[in-house]
Short mmCIF file of C-alpha atoms in Angstrom, two decimals:
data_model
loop_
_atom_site.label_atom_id
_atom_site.label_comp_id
_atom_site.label_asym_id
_atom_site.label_seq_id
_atom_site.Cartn_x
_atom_site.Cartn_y
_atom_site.Cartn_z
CA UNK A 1 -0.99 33.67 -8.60
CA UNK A 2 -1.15 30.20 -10.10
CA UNK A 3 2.12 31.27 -12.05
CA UNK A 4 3.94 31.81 -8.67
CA UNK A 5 2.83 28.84 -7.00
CA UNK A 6 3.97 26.68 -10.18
CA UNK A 7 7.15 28.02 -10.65
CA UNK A 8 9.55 26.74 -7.79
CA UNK A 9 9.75 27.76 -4.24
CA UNK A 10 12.72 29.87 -3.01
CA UNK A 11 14.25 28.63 0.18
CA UNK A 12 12.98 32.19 2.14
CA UNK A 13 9.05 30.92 1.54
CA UNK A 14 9.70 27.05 2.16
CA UNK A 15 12.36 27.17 5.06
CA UNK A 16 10.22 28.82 7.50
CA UNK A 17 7.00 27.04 6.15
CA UNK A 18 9.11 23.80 7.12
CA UNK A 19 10.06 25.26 10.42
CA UNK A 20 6.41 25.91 11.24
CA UNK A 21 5.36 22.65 11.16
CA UNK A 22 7.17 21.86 14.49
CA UNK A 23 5.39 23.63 16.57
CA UNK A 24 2.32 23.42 14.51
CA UNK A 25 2.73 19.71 15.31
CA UNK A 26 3.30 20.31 19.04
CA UNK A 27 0.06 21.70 19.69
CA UNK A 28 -1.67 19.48 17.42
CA UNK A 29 -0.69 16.63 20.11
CA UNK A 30 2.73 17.32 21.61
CA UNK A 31 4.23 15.44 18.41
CA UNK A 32 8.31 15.77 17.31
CA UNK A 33 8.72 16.12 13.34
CA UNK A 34 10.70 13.48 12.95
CA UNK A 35 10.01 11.32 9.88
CA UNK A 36 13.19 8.64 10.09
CA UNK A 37 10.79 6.88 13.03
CA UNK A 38 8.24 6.01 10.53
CA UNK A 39 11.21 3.52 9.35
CA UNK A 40 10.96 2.20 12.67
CA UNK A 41 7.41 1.62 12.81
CA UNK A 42 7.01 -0.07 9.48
CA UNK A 43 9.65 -2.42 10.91
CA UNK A 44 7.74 -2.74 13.98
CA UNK A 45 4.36 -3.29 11.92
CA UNK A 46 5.88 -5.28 8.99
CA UNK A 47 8.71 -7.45 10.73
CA UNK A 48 9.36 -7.24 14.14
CA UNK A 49 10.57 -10.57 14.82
CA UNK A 50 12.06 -11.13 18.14
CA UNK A 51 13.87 -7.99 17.72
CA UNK A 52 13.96 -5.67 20.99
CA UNK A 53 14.23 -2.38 18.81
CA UNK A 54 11.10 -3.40 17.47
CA UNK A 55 8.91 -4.72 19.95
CA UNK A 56 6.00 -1.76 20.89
CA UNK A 57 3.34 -0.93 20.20
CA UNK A 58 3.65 0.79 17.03
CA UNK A 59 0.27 1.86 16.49
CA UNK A 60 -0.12 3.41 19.58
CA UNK A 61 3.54 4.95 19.07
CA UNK A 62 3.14 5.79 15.24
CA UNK A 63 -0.08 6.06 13.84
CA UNK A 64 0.21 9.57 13.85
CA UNK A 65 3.30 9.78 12.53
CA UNK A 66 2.64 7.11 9.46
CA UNK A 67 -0.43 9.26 8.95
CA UNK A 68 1.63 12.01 8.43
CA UNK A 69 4.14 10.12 5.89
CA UNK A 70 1.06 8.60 3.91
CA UNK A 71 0.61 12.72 3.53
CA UNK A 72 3.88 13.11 2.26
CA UNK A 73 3.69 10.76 -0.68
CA UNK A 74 -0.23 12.34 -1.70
CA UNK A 75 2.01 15.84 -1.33
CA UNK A 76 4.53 14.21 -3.43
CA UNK A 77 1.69 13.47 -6.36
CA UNK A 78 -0.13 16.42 -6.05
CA UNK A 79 2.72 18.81 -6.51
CA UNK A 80 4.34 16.79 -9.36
CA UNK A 81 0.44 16.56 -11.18
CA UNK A 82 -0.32 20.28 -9.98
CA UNK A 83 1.87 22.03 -9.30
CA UNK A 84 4.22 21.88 -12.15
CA UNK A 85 6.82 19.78 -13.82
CA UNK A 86 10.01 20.51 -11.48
CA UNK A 87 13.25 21.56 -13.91
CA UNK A 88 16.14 21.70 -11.05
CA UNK A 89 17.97 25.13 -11.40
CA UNK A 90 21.13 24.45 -9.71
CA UNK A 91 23.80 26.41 -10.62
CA UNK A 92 26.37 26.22 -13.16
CA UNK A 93 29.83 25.22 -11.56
CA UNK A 94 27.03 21.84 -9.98
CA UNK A 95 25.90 21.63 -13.44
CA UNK A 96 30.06 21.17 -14.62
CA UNK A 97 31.13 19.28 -11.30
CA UNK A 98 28.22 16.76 -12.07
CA UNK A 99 29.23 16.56 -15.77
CA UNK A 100 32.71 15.29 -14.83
CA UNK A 101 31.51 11.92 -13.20
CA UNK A 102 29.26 11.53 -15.91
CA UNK A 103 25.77 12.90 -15.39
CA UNK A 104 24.43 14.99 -18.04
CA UNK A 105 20.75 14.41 -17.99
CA UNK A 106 19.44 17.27 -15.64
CA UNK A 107 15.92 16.78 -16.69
CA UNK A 108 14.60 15.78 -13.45
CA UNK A 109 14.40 15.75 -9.83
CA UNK A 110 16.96 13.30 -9.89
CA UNK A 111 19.42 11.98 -13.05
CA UNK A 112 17.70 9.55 -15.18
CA UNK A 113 21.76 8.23 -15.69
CA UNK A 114 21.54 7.11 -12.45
CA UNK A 115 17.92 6.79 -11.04
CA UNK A 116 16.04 4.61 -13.04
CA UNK A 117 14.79 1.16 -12.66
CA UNK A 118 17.44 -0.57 -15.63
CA UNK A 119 19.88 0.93 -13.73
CA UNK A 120 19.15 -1.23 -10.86
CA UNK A 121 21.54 -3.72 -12.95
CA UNK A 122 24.70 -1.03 -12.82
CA UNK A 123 27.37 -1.25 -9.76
CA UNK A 124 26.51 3.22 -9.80
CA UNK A 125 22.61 2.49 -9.50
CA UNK A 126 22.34 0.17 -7.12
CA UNK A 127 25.14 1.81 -4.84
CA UNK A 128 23.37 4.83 -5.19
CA UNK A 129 19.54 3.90 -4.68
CA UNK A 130 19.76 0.88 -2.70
CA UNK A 131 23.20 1.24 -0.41
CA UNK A 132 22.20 5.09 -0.40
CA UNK A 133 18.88 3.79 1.10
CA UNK A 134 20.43 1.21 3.39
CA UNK A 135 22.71 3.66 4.79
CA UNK A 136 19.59 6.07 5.51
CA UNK A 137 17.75 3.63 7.11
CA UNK A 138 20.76 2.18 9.67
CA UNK A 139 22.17 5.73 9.73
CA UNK A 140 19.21 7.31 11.04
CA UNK A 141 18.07 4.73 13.37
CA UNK A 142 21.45 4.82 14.94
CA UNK A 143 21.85 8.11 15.02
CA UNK A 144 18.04 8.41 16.27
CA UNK A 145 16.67 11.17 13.63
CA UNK A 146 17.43 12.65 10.39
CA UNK A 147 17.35 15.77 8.42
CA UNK A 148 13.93 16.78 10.02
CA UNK A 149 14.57 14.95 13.26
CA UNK A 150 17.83 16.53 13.75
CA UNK A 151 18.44 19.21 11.59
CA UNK A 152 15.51 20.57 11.90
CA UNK A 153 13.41 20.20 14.97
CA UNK A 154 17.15 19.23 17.08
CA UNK A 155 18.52 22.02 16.06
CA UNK A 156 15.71 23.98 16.91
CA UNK A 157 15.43 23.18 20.18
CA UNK A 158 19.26 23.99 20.38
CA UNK A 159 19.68 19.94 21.29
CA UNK A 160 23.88 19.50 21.93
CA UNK A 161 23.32 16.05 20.42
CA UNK A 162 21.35 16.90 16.93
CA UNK A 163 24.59 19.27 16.23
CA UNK A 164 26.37 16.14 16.58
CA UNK A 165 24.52 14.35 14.23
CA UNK A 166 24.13 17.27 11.62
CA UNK A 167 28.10 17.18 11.90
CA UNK A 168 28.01 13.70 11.05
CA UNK A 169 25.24 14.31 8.15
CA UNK A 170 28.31 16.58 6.53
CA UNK A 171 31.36 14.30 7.61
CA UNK A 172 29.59 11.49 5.12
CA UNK A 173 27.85 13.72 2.95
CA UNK A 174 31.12 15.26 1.89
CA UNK A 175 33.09 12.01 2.18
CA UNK A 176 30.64 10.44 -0.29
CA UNK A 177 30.44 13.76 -2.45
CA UNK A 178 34.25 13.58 -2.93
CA UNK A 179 35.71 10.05 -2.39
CA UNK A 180 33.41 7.65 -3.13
CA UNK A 181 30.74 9.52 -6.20
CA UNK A 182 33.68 9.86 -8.15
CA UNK A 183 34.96 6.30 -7.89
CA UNK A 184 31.12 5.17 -8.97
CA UNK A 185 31.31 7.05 -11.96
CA UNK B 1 23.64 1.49 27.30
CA UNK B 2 21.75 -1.79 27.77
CA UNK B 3 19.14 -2.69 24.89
CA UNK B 4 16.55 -3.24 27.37
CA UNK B 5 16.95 0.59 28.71
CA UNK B 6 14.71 3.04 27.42
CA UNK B 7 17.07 5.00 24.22
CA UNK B 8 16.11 8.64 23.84
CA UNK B 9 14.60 8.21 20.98
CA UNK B 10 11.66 5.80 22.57
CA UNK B 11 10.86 9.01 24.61
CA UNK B 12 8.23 9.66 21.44
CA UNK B 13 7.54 6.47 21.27
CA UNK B 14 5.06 6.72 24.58
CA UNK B 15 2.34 7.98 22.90
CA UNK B 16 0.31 11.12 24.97
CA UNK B 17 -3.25 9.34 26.05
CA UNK B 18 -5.41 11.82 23.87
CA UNK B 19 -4.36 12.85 20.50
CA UNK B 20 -6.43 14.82 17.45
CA UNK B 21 -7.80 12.45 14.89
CA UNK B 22 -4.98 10.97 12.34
CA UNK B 23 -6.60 13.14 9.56
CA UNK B 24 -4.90 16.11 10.46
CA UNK B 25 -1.68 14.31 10.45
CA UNK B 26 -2.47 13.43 7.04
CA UNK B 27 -2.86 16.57 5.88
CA UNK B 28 -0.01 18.05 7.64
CA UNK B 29 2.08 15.92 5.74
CA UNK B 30 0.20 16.59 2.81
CA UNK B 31 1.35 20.04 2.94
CA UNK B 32 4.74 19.00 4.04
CA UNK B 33 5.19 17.10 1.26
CA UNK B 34 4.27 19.75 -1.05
CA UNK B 35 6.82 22.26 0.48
CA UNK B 36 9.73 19.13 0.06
CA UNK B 37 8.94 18.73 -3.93
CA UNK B 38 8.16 22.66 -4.49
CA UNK B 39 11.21 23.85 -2.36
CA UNK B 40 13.40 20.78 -4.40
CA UNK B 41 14.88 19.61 -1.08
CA UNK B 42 14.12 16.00 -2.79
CA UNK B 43 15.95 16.78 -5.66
CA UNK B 44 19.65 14.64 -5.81
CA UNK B 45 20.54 17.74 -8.01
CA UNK B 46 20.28 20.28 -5.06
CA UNK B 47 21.72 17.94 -2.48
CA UNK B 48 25.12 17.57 -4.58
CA UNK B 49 24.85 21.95 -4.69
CA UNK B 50 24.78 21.79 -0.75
CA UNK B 51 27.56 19.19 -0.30
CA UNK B 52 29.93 21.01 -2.69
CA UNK B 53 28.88 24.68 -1.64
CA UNK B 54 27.96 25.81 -4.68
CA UNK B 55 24.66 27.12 -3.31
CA UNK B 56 22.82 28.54 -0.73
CA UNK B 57 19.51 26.95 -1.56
CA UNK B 58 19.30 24.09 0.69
CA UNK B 59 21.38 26.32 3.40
CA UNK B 60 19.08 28.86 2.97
CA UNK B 61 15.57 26.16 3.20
CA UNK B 62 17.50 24.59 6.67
CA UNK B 63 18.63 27.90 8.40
CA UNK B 64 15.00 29.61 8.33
CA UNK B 65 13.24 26.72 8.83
CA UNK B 66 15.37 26.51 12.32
CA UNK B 67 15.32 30.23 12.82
CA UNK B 68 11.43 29.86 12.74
CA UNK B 69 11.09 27.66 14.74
CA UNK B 70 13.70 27.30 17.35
CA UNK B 71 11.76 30.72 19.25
CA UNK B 72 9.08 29.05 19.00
CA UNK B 73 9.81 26.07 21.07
CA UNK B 74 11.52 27.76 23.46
CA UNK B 75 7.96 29.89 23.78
CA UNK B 76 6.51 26.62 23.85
CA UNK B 77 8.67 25.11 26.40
CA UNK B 78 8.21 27.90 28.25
CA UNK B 79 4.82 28.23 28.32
CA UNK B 80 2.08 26.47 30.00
CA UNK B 81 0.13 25.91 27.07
CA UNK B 82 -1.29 22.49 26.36
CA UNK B 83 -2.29 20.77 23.15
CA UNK B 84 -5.67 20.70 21.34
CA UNK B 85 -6.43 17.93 23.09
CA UNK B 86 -5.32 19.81 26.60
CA UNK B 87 -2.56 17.35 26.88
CA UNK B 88 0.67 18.92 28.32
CA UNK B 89 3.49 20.57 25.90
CA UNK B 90 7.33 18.93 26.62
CA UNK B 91 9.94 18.28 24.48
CA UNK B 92 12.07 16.00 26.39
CA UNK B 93 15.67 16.61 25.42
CA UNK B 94 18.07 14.07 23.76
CA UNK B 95 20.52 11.88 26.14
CA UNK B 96 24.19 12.96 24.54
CA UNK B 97 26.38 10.90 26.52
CA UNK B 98 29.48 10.36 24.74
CA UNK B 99 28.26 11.02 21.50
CA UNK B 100 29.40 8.53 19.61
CA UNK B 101 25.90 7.12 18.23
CA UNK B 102 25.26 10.81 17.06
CA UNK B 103 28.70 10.95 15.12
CA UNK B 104 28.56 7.32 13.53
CA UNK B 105 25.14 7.35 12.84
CA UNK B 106 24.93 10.53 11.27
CA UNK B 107 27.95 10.18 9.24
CA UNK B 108 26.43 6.58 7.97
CA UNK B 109 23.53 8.54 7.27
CA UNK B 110 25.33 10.87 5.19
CA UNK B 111 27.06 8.96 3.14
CA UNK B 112 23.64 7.61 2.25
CA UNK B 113 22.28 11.04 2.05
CA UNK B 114 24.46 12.52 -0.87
CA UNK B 115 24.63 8.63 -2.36
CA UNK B 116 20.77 8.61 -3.02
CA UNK B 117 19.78 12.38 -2.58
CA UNK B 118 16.94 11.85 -0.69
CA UNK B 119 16.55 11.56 3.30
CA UNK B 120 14.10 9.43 4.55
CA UNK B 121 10.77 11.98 4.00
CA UNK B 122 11.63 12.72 0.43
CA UNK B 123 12.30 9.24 -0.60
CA UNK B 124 8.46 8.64 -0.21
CA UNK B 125 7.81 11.94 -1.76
CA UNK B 126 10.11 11.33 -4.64
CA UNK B 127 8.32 7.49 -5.07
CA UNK B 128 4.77 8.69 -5.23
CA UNK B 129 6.15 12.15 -7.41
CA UNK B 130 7.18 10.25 -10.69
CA UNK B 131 10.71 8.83 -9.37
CA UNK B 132 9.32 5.09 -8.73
CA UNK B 133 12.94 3.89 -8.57
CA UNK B 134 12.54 5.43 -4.97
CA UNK B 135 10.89 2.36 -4.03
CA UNK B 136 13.80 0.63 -3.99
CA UNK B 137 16.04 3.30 -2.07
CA UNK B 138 12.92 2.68 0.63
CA UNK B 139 13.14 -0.98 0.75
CA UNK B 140 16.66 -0.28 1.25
CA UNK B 141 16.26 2.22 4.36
CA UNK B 142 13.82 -0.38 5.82
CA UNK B 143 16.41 -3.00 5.55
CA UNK B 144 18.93 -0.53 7.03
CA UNK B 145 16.31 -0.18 9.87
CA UNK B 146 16.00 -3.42 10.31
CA UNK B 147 19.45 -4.54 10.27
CA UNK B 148 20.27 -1.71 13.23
CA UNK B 149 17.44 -2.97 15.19
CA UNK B 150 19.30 -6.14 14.78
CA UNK B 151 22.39 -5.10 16.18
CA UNK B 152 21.89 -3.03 18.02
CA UNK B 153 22.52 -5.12 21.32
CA UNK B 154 26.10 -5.37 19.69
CA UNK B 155 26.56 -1.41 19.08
CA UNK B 156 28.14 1.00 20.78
CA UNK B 157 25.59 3.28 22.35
CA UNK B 158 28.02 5.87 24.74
#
């Protein structure tokens, strides 16, 4: 039992375990999974300024929903601590793709080549953790949701606009994958 | 759209009057956050596999997710059920308009998305799960935030 909850989770058990949670969360207290408005509220809490965008009452608004992403990071922990060390199987032709621009440490969740703190100091790494990151945060914020905002609970609800955005997600996703990853390497 | 004017997104921002306590949030998420690090939809690794289709993985983790629970809201919707808390059930749906701040928002975000491999929920994940670098990629998206809310009087909103 322990074995099979160790080893990692194909997408047929943790796809519709994600899916669950929207409705789970809708009769909790009508809540939207949606986890990109959590940027919103720390902005809102942290710095709001004189900013519009920012000006309401986040606690009221958020709590819930920062509650939620304080649950995510103690997830985070306990799975890493608990539940095994993760060892990303992707396949093969990835594994060769990846090893073209450069990444051959596949140790991780994410390449140590790339996604460590030295490499803060490297055009690559700080493209890739802090312009990736600024680009989630204004990215999301315009487009009003992200991968569970959108893709998931949008989606769900068979919302005209989410497919929009989900196009979008690709457009740049394969733009970056193919234009701009290799140029970094 | 003015910035004054109420965005679609600020629908969820008016909180319903009674809500559970924030506990159960927490360990909703909890569990969420589980499923994101067992499932490796925070790994960079698997998010490069989905953009270059060379695996059904992630397809396969965002597909059933929505095929579980896309019935279910439209039960929901459907429905008169309330919440625990015997508040009503809606899920207002999202203004489209043009379109446009769908389509350049979402392709912003995805240029971050493959760039950092990590969306907003597994960046915190990914910080607290051994990857502390991940603070950094947060402290970005909270800039990013921060700099929309910023311009956003200045951006097109069809």
């Amino acid at each position: 039992m322990l074995d099979v909850i160790s080893r990692p989770w194909p997408w047929y058990v943790a796809g519709p375990l994600i899916g669950l949670f929207v409705p789970t969360l809708l009769l909790l207290g009508n809540r939207q999974l949606g986890i990109s408005s959590n940027l919103r509220h720390l902005c809102a809490a942290i710095a709001p300024k004189d900013v519009a965008f920012f000006r309401y009452d986040w606690r009221r608004a958020g709590l819930w929903n920062l509650a939620f992403l304080v649950g995510i990071c103690l997830g985070g922990l306990l799975a890493v601590r608990f539940l095994g060390t993760p060892e990303v199987a992707i396949s093969a032709e990835t594994r060769a793709a990846l090893a073209r621009i450069g990444i051959h440490d596949f140790s991780g969740l994410a390449p140590g080549e790339i996604f460590s703190w030295s490499s803060l100091g490297t055009l690559r790494g700080l493209a890739s953790i802090v312009g990736g990151g600024l680009l989630v945060g204004f990215g999301t914020a315009y487009a009003g949701g992200c991968t569970s905002g959108h893709a998931i609970s949008g989606l769900a609800a068979l919302e005209k606009a989410s497919l929009l955005a989900v196009i979008g997600f690709f457009a740049g996703g394969l733009l970056c994958t193919f234009l701009i990853l290799p140029l970094l390497s | 759209m003015t910035p004054d004017k109420l965005a679609p997104e600020d629908a969820e921002t008016a909180a319903s009057p009674r809500d559970v306590s924030p506990f159960w949030y927490l360990l909703l998420g909890t569990l969420f956050g589980v499923v994101l690090v067992k499932s490796e939809a925070v790994s960079w690794f698997r998010i490069q596999e989905m953009f270059r289709f060379q695996g059904f993985h992630m397809y396969g983790i965002i597909f059933s997710a929505i095929a579980v629970a896309a019935p279910l809201i439209w039960i929901l919707r459907r429905s008169s059920m309330k919440t625990l808390t015997r508040e009503p059930i809606d899920v207002p749906p999202k203004e489209l308009g043009w379109g446009y701040r769908y389509a350049i928002g979402g392709t912003l975000f995805g240029v971050g998305w493959a760039l950092g491999g990590a969306c907003p929920g597994p960046m915190f994940a990914l910080a607290s799960a051994g990857q502390s670098v991940y603070v950094a990629a947060i402290l970005g998206a909270l800039a990013g935030t921060w700099l929309y809310g910023y311009l956003r009087p200045r951006l097109p909103h069809y």
